[in-house]
Coordinates of C-alpha atoms in Angstrom, one line a residue:
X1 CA -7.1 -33.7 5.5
X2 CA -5.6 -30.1 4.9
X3 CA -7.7 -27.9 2.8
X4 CA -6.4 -25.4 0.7
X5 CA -7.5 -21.7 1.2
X6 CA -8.5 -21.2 -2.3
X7 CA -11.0 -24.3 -2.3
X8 CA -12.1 -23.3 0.8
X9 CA -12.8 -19.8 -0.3
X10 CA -14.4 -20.8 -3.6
X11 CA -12.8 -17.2 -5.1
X12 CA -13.6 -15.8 -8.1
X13 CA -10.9 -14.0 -11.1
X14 CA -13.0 -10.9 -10.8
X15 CA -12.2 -7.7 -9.7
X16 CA -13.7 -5.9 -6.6
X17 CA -14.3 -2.7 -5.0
X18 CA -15.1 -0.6 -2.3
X19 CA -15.1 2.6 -0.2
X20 CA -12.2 1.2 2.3
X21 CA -12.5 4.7 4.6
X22 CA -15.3 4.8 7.2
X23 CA -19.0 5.7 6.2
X24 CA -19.6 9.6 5.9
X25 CA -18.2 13.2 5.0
X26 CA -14.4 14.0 6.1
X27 CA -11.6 15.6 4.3
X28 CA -10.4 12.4 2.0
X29 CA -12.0 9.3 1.0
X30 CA -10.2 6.0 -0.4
X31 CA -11.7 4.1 -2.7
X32 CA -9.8 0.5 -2.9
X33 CA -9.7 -1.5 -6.5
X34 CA -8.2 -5.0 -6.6
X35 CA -8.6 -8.2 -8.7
X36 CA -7.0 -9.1 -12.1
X37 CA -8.2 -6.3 -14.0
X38 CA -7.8 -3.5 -11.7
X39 CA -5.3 -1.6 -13.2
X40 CA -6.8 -1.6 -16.6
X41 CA -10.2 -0.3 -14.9
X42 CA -9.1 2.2 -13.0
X43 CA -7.6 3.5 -16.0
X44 CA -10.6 3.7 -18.1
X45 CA -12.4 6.3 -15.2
X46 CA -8.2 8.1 -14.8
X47 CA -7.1 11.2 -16.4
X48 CA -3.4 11.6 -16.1
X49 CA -0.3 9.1 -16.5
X50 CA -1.1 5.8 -17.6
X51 CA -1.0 3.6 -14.4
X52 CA -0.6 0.4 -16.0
X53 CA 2.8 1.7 -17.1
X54 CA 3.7 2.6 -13.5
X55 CA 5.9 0.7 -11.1
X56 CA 4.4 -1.4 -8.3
X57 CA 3.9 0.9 -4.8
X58 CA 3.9 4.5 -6.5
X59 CA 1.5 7.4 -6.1
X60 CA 0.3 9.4 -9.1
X61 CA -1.6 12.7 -9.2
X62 CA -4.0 13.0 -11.4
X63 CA -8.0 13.3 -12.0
X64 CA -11.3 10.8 -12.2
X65 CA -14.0 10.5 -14.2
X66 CA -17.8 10.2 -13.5
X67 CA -19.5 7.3 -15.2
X68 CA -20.6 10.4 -18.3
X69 CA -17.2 11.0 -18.1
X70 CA -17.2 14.3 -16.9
X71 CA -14.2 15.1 -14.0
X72 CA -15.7 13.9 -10.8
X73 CA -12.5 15.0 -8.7
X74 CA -8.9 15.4 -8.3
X75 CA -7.2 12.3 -6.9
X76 CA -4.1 10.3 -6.1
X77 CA -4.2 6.6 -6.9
X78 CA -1.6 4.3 -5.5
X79 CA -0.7 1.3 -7.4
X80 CA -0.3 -2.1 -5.9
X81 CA 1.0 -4.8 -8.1
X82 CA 0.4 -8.5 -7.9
X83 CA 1.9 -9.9 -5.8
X84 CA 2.9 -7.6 -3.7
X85 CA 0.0 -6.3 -2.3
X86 CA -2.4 -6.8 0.6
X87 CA -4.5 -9.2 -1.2
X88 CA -1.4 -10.3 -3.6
X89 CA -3.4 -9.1 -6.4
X90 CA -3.2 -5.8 -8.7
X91 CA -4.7 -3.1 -6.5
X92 CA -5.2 0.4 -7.1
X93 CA -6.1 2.5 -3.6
X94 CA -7.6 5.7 -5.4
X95 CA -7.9 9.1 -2.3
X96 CA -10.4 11.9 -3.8
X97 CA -12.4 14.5 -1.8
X98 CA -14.6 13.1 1.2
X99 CA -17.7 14.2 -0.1
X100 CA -20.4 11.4 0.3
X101 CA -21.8 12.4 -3.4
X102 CA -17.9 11.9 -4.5
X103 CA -17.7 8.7 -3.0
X104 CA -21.1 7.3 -4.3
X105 CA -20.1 8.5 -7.9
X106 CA -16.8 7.0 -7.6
X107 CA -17.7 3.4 -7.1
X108 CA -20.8 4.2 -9.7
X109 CA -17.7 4.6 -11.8
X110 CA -15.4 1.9 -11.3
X111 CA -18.5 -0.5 -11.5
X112 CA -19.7 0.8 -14.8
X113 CA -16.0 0.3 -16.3
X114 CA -15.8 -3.5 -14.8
X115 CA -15.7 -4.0 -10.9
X116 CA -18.0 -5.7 -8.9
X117 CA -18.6 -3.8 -5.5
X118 CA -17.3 -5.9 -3.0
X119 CA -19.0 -7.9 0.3
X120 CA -18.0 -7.6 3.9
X121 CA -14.2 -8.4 4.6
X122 CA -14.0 -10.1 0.8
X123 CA -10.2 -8.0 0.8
X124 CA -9.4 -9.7 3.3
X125 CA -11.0 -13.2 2.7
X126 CA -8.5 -12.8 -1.3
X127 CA -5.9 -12.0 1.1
X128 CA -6.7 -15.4 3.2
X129 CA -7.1 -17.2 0.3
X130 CA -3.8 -16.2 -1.2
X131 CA -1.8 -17.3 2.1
X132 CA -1.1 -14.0 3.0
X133 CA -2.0 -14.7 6.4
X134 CA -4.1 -17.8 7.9
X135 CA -7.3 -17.2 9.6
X136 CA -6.4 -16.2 13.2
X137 CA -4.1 -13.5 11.8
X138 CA -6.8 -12.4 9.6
X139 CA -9.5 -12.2 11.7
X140 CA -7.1 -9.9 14.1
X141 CA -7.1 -7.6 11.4
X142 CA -10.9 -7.1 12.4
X143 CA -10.3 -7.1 16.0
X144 CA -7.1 -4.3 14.9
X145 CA -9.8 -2.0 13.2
X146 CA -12.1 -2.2 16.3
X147 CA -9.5 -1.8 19.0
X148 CA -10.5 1.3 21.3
X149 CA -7.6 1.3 23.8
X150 CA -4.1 1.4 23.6
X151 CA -4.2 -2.9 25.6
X152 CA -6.7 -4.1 23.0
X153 CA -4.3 -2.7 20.2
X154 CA -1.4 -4.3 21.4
X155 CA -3.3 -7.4 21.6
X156 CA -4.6 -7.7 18.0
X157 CA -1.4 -6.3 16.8
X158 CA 0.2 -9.0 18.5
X159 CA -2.4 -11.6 17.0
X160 CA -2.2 -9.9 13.7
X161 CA 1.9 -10.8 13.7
X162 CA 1.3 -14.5 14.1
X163 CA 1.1 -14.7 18.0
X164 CA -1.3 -16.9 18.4
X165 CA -0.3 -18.9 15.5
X166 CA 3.4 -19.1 16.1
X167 CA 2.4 -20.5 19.8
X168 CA -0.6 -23.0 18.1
X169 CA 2.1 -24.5 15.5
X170 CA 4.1 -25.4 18.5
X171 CA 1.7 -27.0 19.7
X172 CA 0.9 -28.7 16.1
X173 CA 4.3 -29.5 16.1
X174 CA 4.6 -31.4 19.5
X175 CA 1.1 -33.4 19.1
X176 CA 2.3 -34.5 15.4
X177 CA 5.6 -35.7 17.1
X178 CA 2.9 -37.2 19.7
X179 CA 1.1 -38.6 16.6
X180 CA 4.2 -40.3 14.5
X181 CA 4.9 -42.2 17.3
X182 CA 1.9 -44.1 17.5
X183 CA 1.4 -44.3 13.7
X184 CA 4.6 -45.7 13.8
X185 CA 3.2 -48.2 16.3
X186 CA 0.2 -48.7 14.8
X187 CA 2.3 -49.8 11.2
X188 CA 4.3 -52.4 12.9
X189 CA 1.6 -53.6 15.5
X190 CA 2.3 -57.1 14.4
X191 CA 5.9 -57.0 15.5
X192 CA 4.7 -55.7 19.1
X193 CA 7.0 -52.9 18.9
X194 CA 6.6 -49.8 21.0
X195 CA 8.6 -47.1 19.7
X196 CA 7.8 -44.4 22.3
X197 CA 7.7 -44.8 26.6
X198 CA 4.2 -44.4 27.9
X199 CA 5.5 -42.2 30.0
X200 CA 7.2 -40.3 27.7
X201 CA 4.4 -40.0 25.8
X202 CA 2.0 -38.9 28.9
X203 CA 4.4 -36.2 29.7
X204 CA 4.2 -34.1 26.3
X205 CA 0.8 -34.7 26.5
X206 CA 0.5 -33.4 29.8
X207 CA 2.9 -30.6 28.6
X208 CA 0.4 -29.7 25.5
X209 CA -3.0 -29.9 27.8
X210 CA -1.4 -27.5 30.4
X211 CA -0.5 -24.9 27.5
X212 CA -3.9 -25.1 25.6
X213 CA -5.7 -24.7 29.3
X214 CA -3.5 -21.7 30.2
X215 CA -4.7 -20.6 26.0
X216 CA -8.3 -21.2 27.1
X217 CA -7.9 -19.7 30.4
X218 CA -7.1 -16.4 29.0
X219 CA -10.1 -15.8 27.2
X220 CA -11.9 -13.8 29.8
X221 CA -9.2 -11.6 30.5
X222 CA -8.5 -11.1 26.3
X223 CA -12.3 -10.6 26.0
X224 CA -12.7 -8.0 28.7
X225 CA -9.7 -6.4 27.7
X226 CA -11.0 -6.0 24.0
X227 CA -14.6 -5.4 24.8
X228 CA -14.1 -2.9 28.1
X229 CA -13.2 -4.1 31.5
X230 CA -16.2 -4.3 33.4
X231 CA -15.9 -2.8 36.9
X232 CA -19.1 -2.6 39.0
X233 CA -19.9 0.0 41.6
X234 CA -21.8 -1.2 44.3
X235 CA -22.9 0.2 48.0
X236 CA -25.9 0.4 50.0
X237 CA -28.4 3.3 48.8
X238 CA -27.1 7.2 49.2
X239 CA -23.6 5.8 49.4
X240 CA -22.6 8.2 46.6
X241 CA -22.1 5.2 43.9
X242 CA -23.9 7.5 41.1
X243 CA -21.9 10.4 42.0
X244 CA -18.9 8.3 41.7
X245 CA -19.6 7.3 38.4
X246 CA -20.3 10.8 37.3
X247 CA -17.3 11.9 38.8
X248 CA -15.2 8.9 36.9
X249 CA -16.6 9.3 33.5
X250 CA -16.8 13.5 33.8
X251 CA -20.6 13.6 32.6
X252 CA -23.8 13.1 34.6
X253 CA -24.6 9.9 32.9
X254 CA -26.0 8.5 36.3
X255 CA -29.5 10.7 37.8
X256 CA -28.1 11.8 41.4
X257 CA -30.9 12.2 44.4
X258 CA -31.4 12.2 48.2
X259 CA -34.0 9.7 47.6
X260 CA -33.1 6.0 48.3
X261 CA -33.5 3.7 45.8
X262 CA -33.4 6.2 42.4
X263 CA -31.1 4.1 40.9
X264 CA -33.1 0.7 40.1
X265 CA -31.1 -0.9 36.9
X266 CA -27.4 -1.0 35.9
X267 CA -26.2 2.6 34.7
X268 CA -22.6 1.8 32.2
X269 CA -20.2 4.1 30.5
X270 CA -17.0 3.6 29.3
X271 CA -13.7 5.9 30.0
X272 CA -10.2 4.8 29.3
X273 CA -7.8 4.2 32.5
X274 CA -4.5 3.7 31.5
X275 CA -4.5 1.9 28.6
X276 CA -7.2 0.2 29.3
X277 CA -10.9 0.2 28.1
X278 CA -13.0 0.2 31.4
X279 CA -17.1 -0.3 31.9
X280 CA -18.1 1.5 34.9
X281 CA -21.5 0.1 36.3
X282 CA -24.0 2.2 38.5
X283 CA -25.8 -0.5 40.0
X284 CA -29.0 -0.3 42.2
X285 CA -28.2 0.8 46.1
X286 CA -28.2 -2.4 48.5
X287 CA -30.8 -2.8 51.0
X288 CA -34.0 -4.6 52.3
X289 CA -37.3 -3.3 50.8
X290 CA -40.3 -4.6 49.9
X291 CA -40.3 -2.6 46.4
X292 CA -40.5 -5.4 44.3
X293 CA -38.9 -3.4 41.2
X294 CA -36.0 -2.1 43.3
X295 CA -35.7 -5.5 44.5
X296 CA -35.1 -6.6 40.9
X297 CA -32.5 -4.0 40.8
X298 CA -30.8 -5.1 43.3
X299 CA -30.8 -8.5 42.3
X300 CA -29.2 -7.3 39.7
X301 CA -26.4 -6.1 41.7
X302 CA -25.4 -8.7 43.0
X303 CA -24.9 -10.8 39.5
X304 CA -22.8 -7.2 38.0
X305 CA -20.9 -7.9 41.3
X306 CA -20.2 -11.5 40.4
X307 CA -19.8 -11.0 36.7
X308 CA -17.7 -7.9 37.2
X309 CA -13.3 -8.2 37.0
X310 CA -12.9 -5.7 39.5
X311 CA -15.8 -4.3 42.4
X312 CA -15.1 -0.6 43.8
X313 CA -17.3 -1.0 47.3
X314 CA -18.3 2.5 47.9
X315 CA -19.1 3.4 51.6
X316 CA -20.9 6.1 53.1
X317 CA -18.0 7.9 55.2
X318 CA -21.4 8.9 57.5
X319 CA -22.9 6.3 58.0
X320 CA -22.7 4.7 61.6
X321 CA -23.6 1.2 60.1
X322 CA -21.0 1.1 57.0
X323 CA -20.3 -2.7 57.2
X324 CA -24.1 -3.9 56.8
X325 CA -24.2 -4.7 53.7
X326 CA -22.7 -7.8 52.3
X327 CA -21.4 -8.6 49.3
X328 CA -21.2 -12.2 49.2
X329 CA -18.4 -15.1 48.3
X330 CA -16.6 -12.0 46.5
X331 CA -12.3 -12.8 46.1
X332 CA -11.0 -9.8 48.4
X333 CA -8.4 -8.9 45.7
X334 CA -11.2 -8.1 43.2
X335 CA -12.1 -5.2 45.6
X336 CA -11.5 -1.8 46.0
X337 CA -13.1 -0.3 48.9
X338 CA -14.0 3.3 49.1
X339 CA -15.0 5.5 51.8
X340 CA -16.7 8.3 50.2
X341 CA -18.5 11.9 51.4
X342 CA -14.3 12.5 53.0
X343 CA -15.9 16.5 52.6
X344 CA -18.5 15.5 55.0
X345 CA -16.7 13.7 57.8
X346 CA -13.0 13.5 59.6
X347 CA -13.9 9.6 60.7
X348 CA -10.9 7.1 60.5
X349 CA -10.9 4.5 57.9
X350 CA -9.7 1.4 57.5
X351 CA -6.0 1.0 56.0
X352 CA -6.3 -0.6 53.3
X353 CA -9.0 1.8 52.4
X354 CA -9.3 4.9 50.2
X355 CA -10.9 7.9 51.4
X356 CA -12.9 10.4 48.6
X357 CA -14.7 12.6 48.3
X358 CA -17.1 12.4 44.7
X359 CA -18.0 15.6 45.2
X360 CA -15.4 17.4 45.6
X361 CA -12.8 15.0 43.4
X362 CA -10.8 14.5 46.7
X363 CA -8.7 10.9 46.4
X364 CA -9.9 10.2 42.8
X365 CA -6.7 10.4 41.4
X366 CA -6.0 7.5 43.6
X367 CA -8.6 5.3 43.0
X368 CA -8.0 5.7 39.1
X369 CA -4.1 4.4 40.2
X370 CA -5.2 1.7 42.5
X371 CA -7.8 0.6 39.9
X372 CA -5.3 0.1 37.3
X373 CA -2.8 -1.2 39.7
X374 CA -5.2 -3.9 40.0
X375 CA -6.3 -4.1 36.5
X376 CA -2.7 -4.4 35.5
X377 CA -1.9 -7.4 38.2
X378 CA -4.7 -9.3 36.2
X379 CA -4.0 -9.0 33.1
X380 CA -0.3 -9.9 33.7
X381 CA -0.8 -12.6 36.3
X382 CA -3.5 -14.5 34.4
X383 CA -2.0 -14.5 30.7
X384 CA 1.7 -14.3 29.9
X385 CA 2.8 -13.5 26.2
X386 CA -0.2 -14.6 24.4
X387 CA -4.1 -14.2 25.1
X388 CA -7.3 -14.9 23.3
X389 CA -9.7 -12.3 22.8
X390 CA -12.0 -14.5 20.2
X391 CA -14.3 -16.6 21.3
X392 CA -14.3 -19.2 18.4
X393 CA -10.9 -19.8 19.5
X394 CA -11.5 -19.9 22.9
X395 CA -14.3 -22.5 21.6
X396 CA -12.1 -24.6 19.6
X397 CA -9.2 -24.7 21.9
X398 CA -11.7 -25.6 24.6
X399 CA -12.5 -28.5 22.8
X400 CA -8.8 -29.8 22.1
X401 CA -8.5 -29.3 25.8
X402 CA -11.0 -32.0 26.1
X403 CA -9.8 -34.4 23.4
X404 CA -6.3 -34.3 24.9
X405 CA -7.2 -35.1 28.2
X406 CA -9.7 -38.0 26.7
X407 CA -6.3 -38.8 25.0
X408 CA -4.2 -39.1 28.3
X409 CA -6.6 -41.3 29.9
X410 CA -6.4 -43.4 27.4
X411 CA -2.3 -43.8 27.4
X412 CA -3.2 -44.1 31.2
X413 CA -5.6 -47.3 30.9
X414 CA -3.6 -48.6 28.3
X415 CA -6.4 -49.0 25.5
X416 CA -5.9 -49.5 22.1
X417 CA -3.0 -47.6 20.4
X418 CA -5.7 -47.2 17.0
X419 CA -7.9 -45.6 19.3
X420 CA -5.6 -43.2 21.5
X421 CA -4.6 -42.0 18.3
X422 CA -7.7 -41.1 17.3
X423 CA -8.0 -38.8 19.7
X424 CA -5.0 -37.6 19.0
X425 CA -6.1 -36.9 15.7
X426 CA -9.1 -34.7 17.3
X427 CA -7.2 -32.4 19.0
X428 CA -5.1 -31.6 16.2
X429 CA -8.4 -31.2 14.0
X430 CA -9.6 -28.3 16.5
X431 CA -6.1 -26.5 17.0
X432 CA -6.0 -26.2 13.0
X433 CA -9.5 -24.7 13.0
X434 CA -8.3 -21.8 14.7
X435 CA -5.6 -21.3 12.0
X436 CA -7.7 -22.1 9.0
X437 CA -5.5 -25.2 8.3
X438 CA -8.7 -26.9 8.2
X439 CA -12.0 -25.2 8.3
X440 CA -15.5 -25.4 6.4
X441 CA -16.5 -22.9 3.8
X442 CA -19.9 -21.7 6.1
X443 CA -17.3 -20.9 9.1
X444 CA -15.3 -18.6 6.6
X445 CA -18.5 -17.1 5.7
X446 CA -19.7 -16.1 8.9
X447 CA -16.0 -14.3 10.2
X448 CA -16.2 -12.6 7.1
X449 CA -19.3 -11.3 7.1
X450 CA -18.5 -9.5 10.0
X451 CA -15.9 -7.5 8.6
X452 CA -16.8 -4.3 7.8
X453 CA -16.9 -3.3 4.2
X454 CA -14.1 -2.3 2.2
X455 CA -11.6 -4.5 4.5

């Protein structure tokens, strides 16, 4: 059964507000004002034209008033009326001075003339609740305001325009088909009537699984392109991999000695290659010792090796031995192998190779191209048009992987069309989770919650 976003919400008539602009000093501030009564309480702290005479989407000079009624600063609120407004109710966005004091005595204000100060993402939980978006769409508008590169943008924006829900309806729309068939069947059992091919039936199925496994399988690549791409560094000892990182990033985040074994735990800082977010790992040099520490470091390593999207294997250009250490059941196309200390040497390297120098920045500029070469073959090769970046999808999409498939077998051993169609009734349950179509009021609670304030 389909539950409607107000129930689910359990949303109050009253009216809410909130610094919407992030936490501290800067040259403007915006306080944001929605609910029933916004209009009329903004008014009672606003000196200038009446705004509840205004027209809907209009911006009006003017000043506010402290809660002794004293001016408190010169403003500009912007009206908002129902319903044409981000949480389709009256809202009144009011931009004063960024002073912290300003700020604090502003919401003092608006709370003493009516408004409640709002909880974490409850703007965008009315918004949710009015149908303004459905869930996915609303939690990309978190993912939109934590975006740090120009990939994990596009992403949410994508997501926030109905990406992933235009492809899940499709889905919806091909398992109810899927579903009507059997109901169908399941009406008129007595008459042994079958109103759909088996096989007909197994091939949308089959159709559906494959496109909610290529869904699920994109999750990594969504998640690493949100959160950072995390690219490890690893080499034997004094093979230059904390100068390379220093060199990358433009800092000395990563301490740099002639002493083997200084670095002993993963170093990581982030830089932005292309458009992509990427988390460079100084990991612990590899090679046999009896230091049980370093040897935890190098343990270590190896898992930022395995875990890691993309491995630069830095070399020691002067070493006679470069090929000792090993890396393990690695896929070679993860790899970008670099022989470094070029200053230092003349020796030939292999082709496929690329010769630098981290001191000196000799061949970096080709490394950052080959690195998001490769970055850019992934992300393109593993996810088409749509990706996931959120793991609750991931989770509940996972699951109507497996109820899908359960539901295949079952056309396949010919069981029971009542229970087939149960399970066809599962993996519709999980694809409307991610949408909100049907959810549980502790779920909404917890993806709001981790909104920030003011959104």
């Amino acid at each position: 059964m389909e539950l409607k976003n107000k129930e689910m919400m359990n949303t109050t008539n009253d009216t809410i507000c909130a610094i919407s602009t992030p936490h501290g000093s800067g040259g403007i501030a915006v306080a944001r004002v929605s609910g029933p009564d916004a209009i009329q309480i903004t008014d009672k702290i606003w000196k200038g034209k009446t705004l509840a005479t205004v027209a809907s989407h209009t911006a009006h000079l003017g000043e506010v008033l402290d809660s002794k009624g004293d001016i408190l600063d010169q403003a500009v609120a912007t009206v908002f009326k129902s319903p044409s407004s981000y949480t389709s109710e009256d809202t009144v966005e009011i931009s004063v001075h960024g002073s912290r004091w300003i700020q604090r005595e502003l919401i003092n204000s608006l709370i003493n003339a009516g408004a409640r100060l709002a909880g974490r993402g409850e703007f965008t939980s009315r918004a949710f609740a009015a149908g303004r978006f459905d869930l996915a769409e609303a939690e990309a508008v978190a993912d939109l305001i934590a975006s740090s590169s120009r990939a994990a943008h596009r992403i949410a924006i994508n997501q926030m325009r109905g990406s992933i829900s235009r492809r899940l309806d499709t889905l919806r729309q091909s398992l109810i088909e899927l579903a009507s068939l059997l109901e169908l069947e399941l009406d008129f059992s007595e008459e042994d009537v079958e109103f759909a091919s088996r096989e007909r039936l197994l091939n949308l199925a089959s159709e559906t699984k494959a496109e909610i496994e290529r869904l699920v399988g994109s999750f990594n690549t969504g998640a690493a392109i949100k959160d950072g791409i995390p690219v490890a560094i690893i080499g034997k000892t004094n093979a230059g991999k904390s100068s390379l990182l220093n060199a990358l990033i433009g800092d000395d985040r990563a301490i740099v000695s002639d002493i083997h074994g200084t670095t002993r735990d993963i170093v990581e800082d982030t830089i932005e290659v292309g458009d992509y977010l990427v988390r460079f790992q100084d990991t612990a040099g590899l090679r046999n010792t009896d230091d049980a520490i370093e040897r935890i470091g190098i343990d270590r390593s190896y898992k930022a090796a395995n875990s890691a999207r993309i491995i630069i294997h830095v070399i020691d250009s002067t070493d006679n031995s470069p090929s000792s250490e090993k890396l393990g059941d690695i896929d070679s196309e993860r790899i970008i192998t670099v022989f470094n200390k070029s200053d230092l040497t003349t020796v030939e390297i292999p082709q496929d190779a690329i010769s630098i120098s981290a001191k000196t920045g000799a061949g970096l500029d080709t490394l950052r191209s080959t690195l998001l070469a490769k970055i850019d073959r992934f992300a393109d090769r593993e996810n088409g048009e749509v990706m996931l970046t959120n793991a609750r999808h991931a989770q509940a999409l996972s699951l109507a992987a497996k109820s899908i498939s359960d539901f295949i077998t079952a056309l396949e051993a010919q069981i029971p069309t009542d229970l087939a169609a149960q399970l066809l009734r599962e993996t519709l349950h999980h694809l409307s989770t991610v949408t909100g179509t049907i959810t549980t009021p502790d779920i909404l609670q917890s993806i709001f919650t981790n909104f920030c304030i003011g959104k």
